[in-house]
Amino acid sequence: EEDFNAEEIQKDEGFSCVVVVDNLPVIGIEKYEKLLGVLKKIFSQIGEVHEDGLYMPVDEQTKKTKGFAFIEFANPDQAKIARQQAEGYKLDKSHTFKCNLLKEVEDMSATPEEYKEPELKDFVRKDNLYSWMLDARGRDQFAVRYQDMTEIHWNDPKTGTSEDVYSRSFWTESYVQWSPQGTMLATVHRQGAQVWGGEEFSRIQRFGHSKVQLIDFSPCEKYLVSYSSQESPNPREGPMAVFNVSDLKSGQTLRSFKGKLSDFMVAGGEHKAPGVEGALQWPLFKWCQGNDDKYFARLARNKSGKTMISVYETPEMGLLEKKSLQMEHIVDFHWSPTQALMCVYQAASPDGNQPARVSLVEIPSRSEIKSKNLFSVKDVTVHWHPDGTYLALQVSRFTKSGKTSYNGFEFFRVGERNTPMEVLELEKKQEKIVSFAWEPKGHRFAIVHGDGARPDVSFYTMQDGQKGQIKHLGTLHGRPVTSLHWSPQGKFLIIAGLKGLNGQLEFFNVNDMDTMAINEHFMCTNVDWDPTGRYVATSVTSVHQMENGYIVWSFLGQQLYKVNRDRFFQFLWRPRMPLDLGKDKENEIQKNLKKYSKRFEAEDETLKSQADVEKMEERKNMETEWADFLESKKKVFEEIREEHEA
Amino acid sequence: QEHKRILARKVIIERRKEEYEQMLQEKEKEEESRRIQLEQLRAEEEKKRLQTESVRREEERIRREMEEQEAEETRALMEAAKIRGQKFEDGEKVDKVQLRQQAIQEQIKERQEQARKLGRLSKSMDHFERAKREEQISMLMELHEK
Amino acid sequence: MRPLLLKGHTRPLTFIKYNLDGDVLVSCAKDHRPTLWYADSGERIGTYKGHNGATWSCDITRDSTRLVTASADSTVKLWNLATGECIYTYEFDIPCRSVSFSLGEEYILLTTDAFMGVPPAVRILKHSKDTEEQTHEEVLLVNDAHPGRITRAMWGRLNKTFVTSCEDGLVRKFDASTGKLLNSVKIHDKSIQMMDMDRDQNTIITASQDKTSKLLDADTFEVLKTYQCDRPLNTAAISPIRDHIALGGGQDAASVTTSAGQAGKFEVVLYHKLFMEMFGTVRGHFGPLNFVAFSPNGKSFTTGGEDGYVRVHHFDSDYFEQEFA
């Protein structure tokens, strides 16, 4: 759905629809609306100006306009015409319009001249890319995108709001994406992708890739994969795809994969004719986690149409040991979240001689450390624990008649010697499994199961006493739930009934098996925890027409602030680079926490009283202004009365 | 003549006899109907009695059940109160309303305690995170210098 | 707050007007029958029978003897406020929308809608206190200044000017004797649904479909305050005693997607006039809010909804005691 929105914006709000008008009078705020009205009148005669498509940047310091404006038209042709017609238009004696298409301006700035290059790099080096992690009050950032705006904010619950960091209109042509460790923000443009960072969100790097659609970072932020597809010039052939793997530091493309899009759409066990496998999986290239971006892999087919996994090695970008892992009927594979180990799921062979199979394969040795055959399988869903300690397989099997199916779970204890396996069957096997979710930093998991509108939520632990077995902890009956959202710290969980269920949110404490709060964010579509598990944001994105915007809550379920934004597209917490202080240091902090607390509480108190003082002052100013206004009106009235009486 | 008289007498006697029988019959009939009426009356009275009896018994049962339930509730409330540490004398008369009030108060207190606990947890989580971030600053500066 | 639910209308409400004393109020609705109520108890006194179309607005003379109503049936009617007797009918062949008496009540300011090729217009009609002398005399016609429906027209100071709000988002000021356009400013991106003036005629408040309400300098049209709302607005009113304003609106019936009451946002929203901060909402209506009016003493306000109900809300005593926090 998000992609669809991205597409729409790309069409609607492409830079080629925007005309930049220069040489306008520099005016104060009080005349802003008036000049805007004049511009609108002039340009509406030429073409269809986009609703809210007029914008004059204002200088923060002088509170005056900067002497130019952006005007967005319904389509690129109108923009071109407007540019020609309005070029040289005399607004008055001293102001003659100078017009450009924003696209041209962007192109100009996107091709920096030779001599500028070293200066730019120097600037980037000076700018501390980690500055956002040094916030004195330990706050986190988030990005939001709505209409044509992209904004970066500090989440500032201590003042009951958020603080602006940076904002820019038309920053991206489709969507934005943080790098996995939060160092930079990527924007997507017709000419390619760009990444931005540092205190001022200056450009760090550009990646030329015409008509790029999707991008993906490697986990350690060394590489960027970009993808585009395009109709083939030969109408009988399907679309062509290009995947570039680029070096983030230099911006150089290190390897390109090109070919028919259908050749990259590999999924499913049976041999299918090219192009009938459905959608492209993204990311197509899956990065091995926690290994310094050493390997990335994709599902492919060999010349005879059999599935295989191609593993590539960085920085050379070649096929690992020059050959792929040949395994038949692969449906999908998943890297462990923490090590060079992949879980491969192969479907049963069509002739029925070979059952479905799930195996754990180590890279680069390619040795299989564990595997299991599964019979009468309909489908398998793979759930890695975020710590890579457990692997859960949600297996749906056909009954003997083959007409119905039932569900069960298979567990691999990857973190333990010899990878022991365990089976879990639900009491009612026929029940639908709505959702499965591992507790991060823990050993519990939750399952939503049931067929009606109000299914049950069951909790289990992988660590039952000394036995180290799965144990049922409890079940919540009849919840209006569509998805579960664990805090990144574990322990707390939001049981959410999104979209059709009106956005009911149950804030649940799993340690005490206690409901802390039940709230509603009407029509809520997304639930996103901040990286620390202290706060959580819920949002209604433009998949719904109304109620667009977001709410930030404490993990206890207290609403901290709500922001309404029409045409709201994205809410993205800025990820935080994991920095390990070491167990000793953490224990020391825990031991001295009282000392820290005292200081932090004092800081928060000061902040609060300061905010109060500022607010009071602001109000006082408004009251004085008003009193002056009324006084001036009295005079006007007196004048009129005198005139009337005379 | 005599014969005639005798005949007439016979007829009279016959008639009297008949009349008598008839009277007897009627009397019997009357008695019968009175008996039936009486029986009906009695049956009705019996029915009424049974009905009131069953109503009474039903009421009794409900009352007993209510009492039992009351006692049960009181017992449960007492149990809960005992868990909280309240002591009761043997045979002490306890006021259920008061007990319930206490239980509600206790529940509110528990909720408040829970909220306080979570508030403390929230603070310590926040402070731990902020402390860790402070300690990470030197690491970040090193990273930046690289 | 103790709300009184006034049942009497069968169709959506369009307008509410208190008399100067504030003891009675008249409500207009799409059901042809303006209704007179006791403002304090909500008791219905009577209805005014005679219109054959929706009534869009009304006004009451200072001495509370007369009522003027404008209707989609192409008439403006003068009534005896107390008896409900129709005194006079101005007849047009176009729907009539906004009416108000001039200071001194010599004139009536009227707006008429666009109809069958006739453009929307502002008219000034002669009004006579003596029924015998009442004639249909139009002293001014401005029919070339508005590209869309004129939603409200109000007199300026000493009847020298009048101000209009229009569907095109503009407010305009005219010379009342010549009809000359003196000033026009685009205030809203979308239609201005209603506007109101404070008693001293210093400021104008607007309510727009663009989800904002703005407070303007009534003389210069300078935007003094902007109230950002989360719903399209139909109505706005300024408290006569405190620095507060009341706003109302909501998604129109056709675009309300769910039955949940809160989704449509039908509450009255109270803002601090100077600080531009919302400080309260009052629920009640089942459909969009079409009109809100403060009582002249500021101690209560009345709302009219698309749901056909009129609600009178009396403020609690702490409303008057509490400082804005």
GROMACS .gro file of C-alpha atoms in nm, chain B:
model
  146
  647GLN     CA    1 -11.696  -5.193   4.629
  648GLU     CA    2 -11.445  -5.323   4.876
  649HIS     CA    3 -11.245  -5.447   4.590
  650LYS     CA    4 -11.259  -5.111   4.434
  651ARG     CA    5 -11.153  -4.949   4.758
  652ILE     CA    6 -10.872  -5.199   4.800
  653LEU     CA    7 -10.770  -5.144   4.445
  654ALA     CA    8 -10.776  -4.775   4.496
  655ARG     CA    9 -10.578  -4.807   4.812
  656LYS     CA   10 -10.331  -5.029   4.634
  657VAL     CA   11 -10.295  -4.769   4.372
  658ILE     CA   12 -10.244  -4.504   4.640
  659ILE     CA   13  -9.993  -4.721   4.816
  660GLU     CA   14  -9.821  -4.784   4.489
  661ARG     CA   15  -9.814  -4.419   4.420
  662ARG     CA   16  -9.691  -4.340   4.768
  663LYS     CA   17  -9.430  -4.601   4.730
  664GLU     CA   18  -9.327  -4.451   4.402
  665GLU     CA   19  -9.331  -4.108   4.549
  666TYR     CA   20  -9.125  -4.226   4.835
  667GLU     CA   21  -8.877  -4.395   4.606
  668GLN     CA   22  -8.863  -4.091   4.396
  669MET     CA   23  -8.806  -3.879   4.697
  670LEU     CA   24  -8.539  -4.117   4.812
  671GLN     CA   25  -8.378  -4.106   4.476
  672GLU     CA   26  -8.385  -3.732   4.466
  673LYS     CA   27  -8.242  -3.715   4.807
  674GLU     CA   28  -7.966  -3.949   4.706
  675LYS     CA   29  -7.903  -3.745   4.399
  676GLU     CA   30  -7.894  -3.432   4.600
  677GLU     CA   31  -7.657  -3.583   4.845
  678GLU     CA   32  -7.447  -3.715   4.567
  679SER     CA   33  -7.422  -3.375   4.406
  680ARG     CA   34  -7.349  -3.216   4.742
  681ARG     CA   35  -7.082  -3.472   4.802
  682ILE     CA   36  -6.928  -3.403   4.463
  683GLN     CA   37  -6.947  -3.036   4.528
  684LEU     CA   38  -6.785  -3.082   4.861
  685GLU     CA   39  -6.518  -3.296   4.712
  686GLN     CA   40  -6.455  -3.042   4.446
  687LEU     CA   41  -6.433  -2.775   4.705
  688ARG     CA   42  -6.195  -2.983   4.905
  689ALA     CA   43  -5.985  -3.062   4.601
  690GLU     CA   44  -5.969  -2.699   4.516
  691GLU     CA   45  -5.873  -2.610   4.867
  692GLU     CA   46  -5.611  -2.880   4.860
  693LYS     CA   47  -5.482  -2.747   4.531
  694LYS     CA   48  -5.471  -2.397   4.669
  695ARG     CA   49  -5.297  -2.519   4.975
  696LEU     CA   50  -5.044  -2.705   4.768
  697GLN     CA   51  -4.994  -2.402   4.554
  698THR     CA   52  -4.933  -2.167   4.844
  699GLU     CA   53  -4.717  -2.435   4.994
  700SER     CA   54  -4.506  -2.460   4.679
  701VAL     CA   55  -4.486  -2.083   4.651
  702ARG     CA   56  -4.382  -2.069   5.011
  703ARG     CA   57  -4.127  -2.341   4.954
  704GLU     CA   58  -3.997  -2.167   4.643
  705GLU     CA   59  -3.966  -1.844   4.835
  706GLU     CA   60  -3.799  -2.032   5.113
  707ARG     CA   61  -3.558  -2.189   4.865
  708ILE     CA   62  -3.477  -1.855   4.705
  709ARG     CA   63  -3.429  -1.697   5.042
  710ARG     CA   64  -3.207  -1.979   5.148
  711GLU     CA   65  -3.010  -1.955   4.829
  712MET     CA   66  -2.976  -1.584   4.868
  713GLU     CA   67  -2.867  -1.631   5.223
  714GLU     CA   68  -2.624  -1.898   5.114
  715GLN     CA   69  -2.497  -1.678   4.839
  716GLU     CA   70  -2.472  -1.391   5.080
  717ALA     CA   71  -2.286  -1.612   5.321
  718GLU     CA   72  -2.069  -1.739   5.041
  719GLU     CA   73  -1.990  -1.385   4.931
  720THR     CA   74  -1.927  -1.278   5.284
  721ARG     CA   75  -1.704  -1.581   5.330
  722ALA     CA   76  -1.516  -1.495   5.008
  723LEU     CA   77  -1.485  -1.134   5.114
  724MET     CA   78  -1.367  -1.250   5.454
  725GLU     CA   79  -1.117  -1.483   5.294
  726ALA     CA   80  -0.990  -1.196   5.081
  727ALA     CA   81  -0.980  -0.974   5.388
  728LYS     CA   82  -0.791  -1.245   5.579
  729ILE     CA   83  -0.537  -1.259   5.300
  730ARG     CA   84  -0.496  -0.887   5.339
  731GLY     CA   85  -0.422  -0.950   5.705
  732GLN     CA   86  -0.753  -0.863   5.869
  733LYS     CA   87  -0.839  -1.079   6.172
  734PHE     CA   88  -1.185  -1.205   6.269
  735GLU     CA   89  -1.304  -1.337   6.608
  736ASP     CA   90  -1.484  -1.673   6.606
  737GLY     CA   91  -1.853  -1.617   6.555
  738GLU     CA   92  -1.800  -1.249   6.496
  739LYS     CA   93  -2.086  -1.086   6.308
  740VAL     CA   94  -1.952  -0.925   5.996
  741ASP     CA   95  -2.118  -0.661   5.780
  742LYS     CA   96  -2.106  -0.764   5.417
  743VAL     CA   97  -2.162  -0.413   5.283
  744GLN     CA   98  -1.873  -0.292   5.487
  745LEU     CA   99  -1.659  -0.583   5.373
  746ARG     CA  100  -1.744  -0.511   5.011
  747GLN     CA  101  -1.664  -0.146   5.058
  748GLN     CA  102  -1.332  -0.251   5.200
  749ALA     CA  103  -1.270  -0.482   4.906
  750ILE     CA  104  -1.344  -0.205   4.658
  751GLN     CA  105  -1.117   0.030   4.849
  752GLU     CA  106  -0.853  -0.237   4.844
  753GLN     CA  107  -0.893  -0.279   4.469
  754ILE     CA  108  -0.857   0.092   4.413
  755LYS     CA  109  -0.551   0.090   4.634
  756GLU     CA  110  -0.406  -0.199   4.438
  757ARG     CA  111  -0.465  -0.017   4.111
  758GLN     CA  112  -0.302   0.293   4.248
  759GLU     CA  113  -0.011   0.088   4.377
  760GLN     CA  114   0.019  -0.076   4.035
  761ALA     CA  115   0.016   0.265   3.868
  762ARG     CA  116   0.282   0.389   4.109
  763LYS     CA  117   0.490   0.081   4.040
  764LEU     CA  118   0.462   0.132   3.665
  765GLY     CA  119   0.539   0.501   3.707
  766ARG     CA  120   0.857   0.412   3.894
  767LEU     CA  121   0.941   0.156   3.627
  768SER     CA  122   0.882   0.415   3.357
  769LYS     CA  123   1.116   0.656   3.530
  770SER     CA  124   1.389   0.401   3.589
  771MET     CA  125   1.366   0.284   3.227
  772ASP     CA  126   1.397   0.641   3.107
  773HIS     CA  127   1.685   0.720   3.340
  774PHE     CA  128   1.871   0.398   3.261
  775GLU     CA  129   1.846   0.472   2.889
  776ARG     CA  130   1.961   0.831   2.936
  777ALA     CA  131   2.250   0.724   3.159
  778LYS     CA  132   2.359   0.468   2.902
  779ARG     CA  133   2.348   0.732   2.632
  780GLU     CA  134   2.564   0.962   2.838
  781GLU     CA  135   2.819   0.689   2.878
  782GLN     CA  136   2.809   0.619   2.505
  783ILE     CA  137   2.916   0.973   2.417
  784SER     CA  138   3.286   0.898   2.442
  785MET     CA  139   3.241   0.593   2.218
  786LEU     CA  140   3.059   0.805   1.962
  787MET     CA  141   3.322   1.077   1.967
  788GLU     CA  142   3.586   0.809   1.902
  789LEU     CA  143   3.382   0.678   1.610
  790HIS     CA  144   3.354   1.030   1.474
  791GLU     CA  145   3.729   1.093   1.502
  792LYS     CA  146   3.799   0.784   1.290
   0.00000   0.00000   0.00000
